[in-house]
PDB file of C-alpha atoms in Angstrom:
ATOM      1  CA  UNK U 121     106.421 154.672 121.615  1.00  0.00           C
ATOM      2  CA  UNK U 122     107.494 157.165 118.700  1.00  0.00           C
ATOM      3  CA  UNK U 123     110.956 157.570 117.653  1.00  0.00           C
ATOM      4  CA  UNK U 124     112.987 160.899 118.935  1.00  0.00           C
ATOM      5  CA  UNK U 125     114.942 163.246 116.486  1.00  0.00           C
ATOM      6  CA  UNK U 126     118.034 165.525 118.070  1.00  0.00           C
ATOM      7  CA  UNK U 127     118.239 168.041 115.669  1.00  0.00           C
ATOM      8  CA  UNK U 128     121.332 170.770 116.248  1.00  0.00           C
ATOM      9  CA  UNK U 129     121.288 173.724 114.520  1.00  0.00           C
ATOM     10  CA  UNK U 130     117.588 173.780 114.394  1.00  0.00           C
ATOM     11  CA  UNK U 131     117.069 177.791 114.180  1.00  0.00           C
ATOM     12  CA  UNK U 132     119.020 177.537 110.831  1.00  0.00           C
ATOM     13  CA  UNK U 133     117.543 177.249 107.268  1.00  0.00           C
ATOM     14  CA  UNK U 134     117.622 173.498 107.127  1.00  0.00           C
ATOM     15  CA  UNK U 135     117.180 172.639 110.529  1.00  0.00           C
ATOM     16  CA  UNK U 136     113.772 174.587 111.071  1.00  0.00           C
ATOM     17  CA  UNK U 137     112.470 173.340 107.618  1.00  0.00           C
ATOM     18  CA  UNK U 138     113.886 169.339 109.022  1.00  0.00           C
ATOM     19  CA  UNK U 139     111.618 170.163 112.039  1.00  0.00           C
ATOM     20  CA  UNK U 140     108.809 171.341 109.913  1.00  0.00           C
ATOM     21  CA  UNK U 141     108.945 168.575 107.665  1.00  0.00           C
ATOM     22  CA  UNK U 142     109.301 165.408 110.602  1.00  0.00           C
ATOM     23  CA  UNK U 143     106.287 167.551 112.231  1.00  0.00           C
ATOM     24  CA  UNK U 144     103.997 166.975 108.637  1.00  0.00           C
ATOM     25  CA  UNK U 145     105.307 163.699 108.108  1.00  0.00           C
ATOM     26  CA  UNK U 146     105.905 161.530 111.350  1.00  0.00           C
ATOM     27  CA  UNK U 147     104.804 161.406 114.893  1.00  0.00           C
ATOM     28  CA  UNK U 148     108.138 161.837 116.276  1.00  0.00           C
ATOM     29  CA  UNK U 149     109.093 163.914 119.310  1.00  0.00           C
ATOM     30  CA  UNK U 150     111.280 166.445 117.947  1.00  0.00           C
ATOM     31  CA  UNK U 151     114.535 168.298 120.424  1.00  0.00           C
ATOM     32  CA  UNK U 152     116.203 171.170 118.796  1.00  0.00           C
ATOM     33  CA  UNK U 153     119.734 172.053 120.038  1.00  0.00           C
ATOM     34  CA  UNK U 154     120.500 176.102 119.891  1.00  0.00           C
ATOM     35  CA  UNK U 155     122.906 178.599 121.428  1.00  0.00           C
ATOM     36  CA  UNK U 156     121.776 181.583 123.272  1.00  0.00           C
ATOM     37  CA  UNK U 157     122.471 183.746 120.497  1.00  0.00           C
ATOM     38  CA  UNK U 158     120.330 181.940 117.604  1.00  0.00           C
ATOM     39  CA  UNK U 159     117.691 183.906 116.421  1.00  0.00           C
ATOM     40  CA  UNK U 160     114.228 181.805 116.531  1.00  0.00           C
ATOM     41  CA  UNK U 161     112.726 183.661 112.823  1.00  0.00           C
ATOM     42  CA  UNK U 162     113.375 180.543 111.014  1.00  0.00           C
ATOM     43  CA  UNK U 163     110.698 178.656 113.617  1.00  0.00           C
ATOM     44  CA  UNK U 164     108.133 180.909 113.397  1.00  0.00           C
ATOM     45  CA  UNK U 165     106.167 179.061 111.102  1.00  0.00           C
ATOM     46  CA  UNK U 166     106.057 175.876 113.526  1.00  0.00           C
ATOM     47  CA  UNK U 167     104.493 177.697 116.397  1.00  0.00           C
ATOM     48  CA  UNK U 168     101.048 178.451 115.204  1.00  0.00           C
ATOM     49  CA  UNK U 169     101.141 174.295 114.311  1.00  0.00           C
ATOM     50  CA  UNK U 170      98.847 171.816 115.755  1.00  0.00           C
ATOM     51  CA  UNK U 171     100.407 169.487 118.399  1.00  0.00           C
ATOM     52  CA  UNK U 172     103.818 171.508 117.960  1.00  0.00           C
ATOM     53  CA  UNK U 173     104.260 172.892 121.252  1.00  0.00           C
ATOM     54  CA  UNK U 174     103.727 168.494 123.005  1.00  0.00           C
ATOM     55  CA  UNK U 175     106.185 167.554 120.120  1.00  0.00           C
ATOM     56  CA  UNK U 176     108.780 170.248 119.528  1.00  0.00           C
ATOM     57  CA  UNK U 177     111.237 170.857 122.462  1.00  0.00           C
ATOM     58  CA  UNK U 178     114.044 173.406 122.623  1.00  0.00           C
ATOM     59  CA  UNK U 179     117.302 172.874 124.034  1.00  0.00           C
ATOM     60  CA  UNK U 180     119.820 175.813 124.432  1.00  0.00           C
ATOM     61  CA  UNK U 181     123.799 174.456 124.036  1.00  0.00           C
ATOM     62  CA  UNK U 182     126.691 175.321 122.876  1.00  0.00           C
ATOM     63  CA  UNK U 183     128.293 172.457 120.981  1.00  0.00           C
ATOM     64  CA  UNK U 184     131.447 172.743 122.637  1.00  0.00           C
ATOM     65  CA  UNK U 185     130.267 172.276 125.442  1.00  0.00           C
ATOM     66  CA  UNK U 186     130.198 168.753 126.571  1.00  0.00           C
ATOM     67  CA  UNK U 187     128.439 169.285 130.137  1.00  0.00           C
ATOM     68  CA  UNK U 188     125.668 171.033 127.955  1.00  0.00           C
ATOM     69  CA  UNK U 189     125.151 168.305 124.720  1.00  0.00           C
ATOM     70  CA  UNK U 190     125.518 165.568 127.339  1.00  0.00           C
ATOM     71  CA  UNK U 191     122.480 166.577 129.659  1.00  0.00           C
ATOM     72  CA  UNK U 192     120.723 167.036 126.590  1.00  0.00           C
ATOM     73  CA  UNK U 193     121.394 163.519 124.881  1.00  0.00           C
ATOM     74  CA  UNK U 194     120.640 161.788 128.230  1.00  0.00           C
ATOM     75  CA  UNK U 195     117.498 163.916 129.029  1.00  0.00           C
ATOM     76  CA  UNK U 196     116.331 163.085 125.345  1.00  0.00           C
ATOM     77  CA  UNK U 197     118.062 159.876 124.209  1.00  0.00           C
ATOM     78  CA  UNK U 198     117.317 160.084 120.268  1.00  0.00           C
ATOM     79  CA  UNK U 199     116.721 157.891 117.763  1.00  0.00           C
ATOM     80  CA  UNK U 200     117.994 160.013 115.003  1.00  0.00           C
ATOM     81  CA  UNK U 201     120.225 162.989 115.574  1.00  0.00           C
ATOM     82  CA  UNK U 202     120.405 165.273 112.446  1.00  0.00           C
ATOM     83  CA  UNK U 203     123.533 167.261 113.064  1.00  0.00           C
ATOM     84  CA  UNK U 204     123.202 170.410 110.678  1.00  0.00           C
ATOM     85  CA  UNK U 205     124.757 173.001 113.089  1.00  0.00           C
ATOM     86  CA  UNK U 206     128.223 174.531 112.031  1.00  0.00           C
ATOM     87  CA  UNK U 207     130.232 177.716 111.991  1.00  0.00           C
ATOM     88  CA  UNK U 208     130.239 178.041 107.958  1.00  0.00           C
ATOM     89  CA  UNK U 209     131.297 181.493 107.473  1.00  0.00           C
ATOM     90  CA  UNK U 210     134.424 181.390 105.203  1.00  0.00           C
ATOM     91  CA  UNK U 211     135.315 184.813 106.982  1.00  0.00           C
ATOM     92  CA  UNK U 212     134.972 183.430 110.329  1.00  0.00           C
ATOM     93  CA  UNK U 213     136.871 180.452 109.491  1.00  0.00           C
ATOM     94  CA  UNK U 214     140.003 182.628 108.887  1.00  0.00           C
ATOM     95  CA  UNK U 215     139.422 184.979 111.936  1.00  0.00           C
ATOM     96  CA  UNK U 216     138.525 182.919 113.934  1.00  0.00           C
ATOM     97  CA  UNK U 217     140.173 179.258 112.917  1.00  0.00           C
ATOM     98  CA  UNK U 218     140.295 177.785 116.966  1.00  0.00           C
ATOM     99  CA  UNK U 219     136.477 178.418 117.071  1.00  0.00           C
ATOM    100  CA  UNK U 220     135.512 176.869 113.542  1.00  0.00           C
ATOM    101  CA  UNK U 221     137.575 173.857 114.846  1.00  0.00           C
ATOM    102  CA  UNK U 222     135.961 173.450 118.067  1.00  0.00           C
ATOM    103  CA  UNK U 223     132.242 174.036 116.599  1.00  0.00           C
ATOM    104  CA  UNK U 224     132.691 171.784 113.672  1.00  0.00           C
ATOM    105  CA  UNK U 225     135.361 169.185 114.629  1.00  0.00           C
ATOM    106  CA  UNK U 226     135.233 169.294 118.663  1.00  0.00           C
ATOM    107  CA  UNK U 227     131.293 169.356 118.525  1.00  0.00           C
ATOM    108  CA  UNK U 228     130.423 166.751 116.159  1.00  0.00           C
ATOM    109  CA  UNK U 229     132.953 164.461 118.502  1.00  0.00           C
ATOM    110  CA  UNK U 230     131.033 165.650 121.450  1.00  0.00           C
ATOM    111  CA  UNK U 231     127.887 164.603 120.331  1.00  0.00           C
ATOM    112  CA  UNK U 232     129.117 161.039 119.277  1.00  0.00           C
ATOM    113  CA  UNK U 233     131.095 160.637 122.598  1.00  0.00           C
ATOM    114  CA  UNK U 234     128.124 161.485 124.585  1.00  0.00           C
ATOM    115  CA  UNK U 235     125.994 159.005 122.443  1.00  0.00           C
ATOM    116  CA  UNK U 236     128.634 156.094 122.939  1.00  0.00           C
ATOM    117  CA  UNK U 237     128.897 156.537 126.759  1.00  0.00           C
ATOM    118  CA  UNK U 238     125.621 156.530 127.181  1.00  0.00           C
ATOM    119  CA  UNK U 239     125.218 153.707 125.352  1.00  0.00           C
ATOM    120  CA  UNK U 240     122.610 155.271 122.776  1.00  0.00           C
ATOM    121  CA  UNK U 241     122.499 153.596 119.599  1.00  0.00           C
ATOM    122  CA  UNK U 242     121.099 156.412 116.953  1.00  0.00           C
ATOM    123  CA  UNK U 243     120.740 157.118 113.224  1.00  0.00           C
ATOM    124  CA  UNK U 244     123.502 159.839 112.696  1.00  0.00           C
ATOM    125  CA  UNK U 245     123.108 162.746 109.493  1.00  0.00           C
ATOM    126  CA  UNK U 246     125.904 164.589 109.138  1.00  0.00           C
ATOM    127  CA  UNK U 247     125.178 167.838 107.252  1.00  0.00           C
ATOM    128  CA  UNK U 248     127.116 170.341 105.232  1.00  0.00           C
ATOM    129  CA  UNK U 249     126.295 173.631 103.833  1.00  0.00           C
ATOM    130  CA  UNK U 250     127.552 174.533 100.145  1.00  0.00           C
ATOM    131  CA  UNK U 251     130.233 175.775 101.812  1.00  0.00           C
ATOM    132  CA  UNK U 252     131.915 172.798 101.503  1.00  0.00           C
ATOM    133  CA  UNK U 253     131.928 172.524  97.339  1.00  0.00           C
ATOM    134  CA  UNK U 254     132.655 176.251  96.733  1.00  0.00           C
ATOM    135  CA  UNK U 255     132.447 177.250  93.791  1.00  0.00           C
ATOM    136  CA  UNK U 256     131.318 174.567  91.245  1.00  0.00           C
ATOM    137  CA  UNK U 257     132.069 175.023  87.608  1.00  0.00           C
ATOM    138  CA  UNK U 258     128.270 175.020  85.639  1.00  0.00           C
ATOM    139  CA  UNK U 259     129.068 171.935  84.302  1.00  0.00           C
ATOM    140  CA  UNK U 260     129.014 170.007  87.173  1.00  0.00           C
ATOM    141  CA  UNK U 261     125.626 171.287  88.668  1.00  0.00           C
ATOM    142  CA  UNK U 262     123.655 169.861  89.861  1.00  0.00           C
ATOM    143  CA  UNK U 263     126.434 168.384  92.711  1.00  0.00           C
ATOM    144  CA  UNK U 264     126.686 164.921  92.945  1.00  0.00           C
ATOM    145  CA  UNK U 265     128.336 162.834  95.778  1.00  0.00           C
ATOM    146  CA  UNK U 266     131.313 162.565  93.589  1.00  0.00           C
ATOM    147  CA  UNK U 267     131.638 166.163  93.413  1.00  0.00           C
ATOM    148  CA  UNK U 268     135.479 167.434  94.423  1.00  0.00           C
ATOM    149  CA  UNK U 269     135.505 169.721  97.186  1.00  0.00           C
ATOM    150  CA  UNK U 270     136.897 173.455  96.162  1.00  0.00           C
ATOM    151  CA  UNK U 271     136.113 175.386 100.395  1.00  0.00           C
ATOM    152  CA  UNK U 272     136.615 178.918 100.408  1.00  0.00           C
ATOM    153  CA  UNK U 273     137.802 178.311 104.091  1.00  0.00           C
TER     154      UNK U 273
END
């Protein structure tokens, strides 16, 4: 039986080029979490793909919604879940500081609650965007693990 990826935030940059990439390079069944809202550009070059519509399924969820992730971790019970989706906007993150915690902190717990009760044991990637670093003095490009964080949010 082939392994199952959960990827959320699949209709982003990294997530749709994750999918792309597990598509050329394993047989894996691959579920992409999205909201409503996500634009679907960034999968347009999986489509036209051979075996892509029997191996790549979308699921539409809001990450703070635990009803939501939970039917979808149940209904796909993954192997690997490559959690890449965030609200990353340093803007955002200022207006809007109740909804950056409950997508980024409040999600990511969802998902790993919803994994533990239901007793799935799966490879976890955490992701971050540069978001995180900042702004990183020349010098220390490229970033390195021990790079200090600097957020603009």
């Amino acid at each position: 039986m082939s392994k199952k990826a959960l990827i959320t935030g699949i209709t982003g940059m990294v997530g749709s080029h994750l999918a792309d990439f597990l598509l050329e390079n394993t047989d894996w069944e691959i579920h992409g979490i999205c909201r409503w809202r996500s634009p679907l550009d960034n999968l347009e070059h999986i489509v036209p793909r051979i075996n892509a519509k029997d191996r790549v399924f979308l699921h539409y969820a809001d990450l703070r919604d635990y009803c939501a992730i939970d039917n979808v971790i149940r209904e796909t019970m993954p192997d690997y879940v490559f959690h890449l989706a965030a609200q990353s906007y340093p803007k955002t993150s200022f207006t809007s500081p109740l909804d950056t915690f409950e997508t980024n902190i409040q999600g990511t717990a969802i998902i790993l609650e919803s994994l533990r009760l239901n007793k799935k044991e799966a490879i976890i990637h955490v992701c971050a965007s540069s978001e995180v670093f900042g702004r990183v003095p020349k010098e220390k490009l490229p970033i390195s693990e021990d790079c200090t964080f600097h957020p603009a949010s």
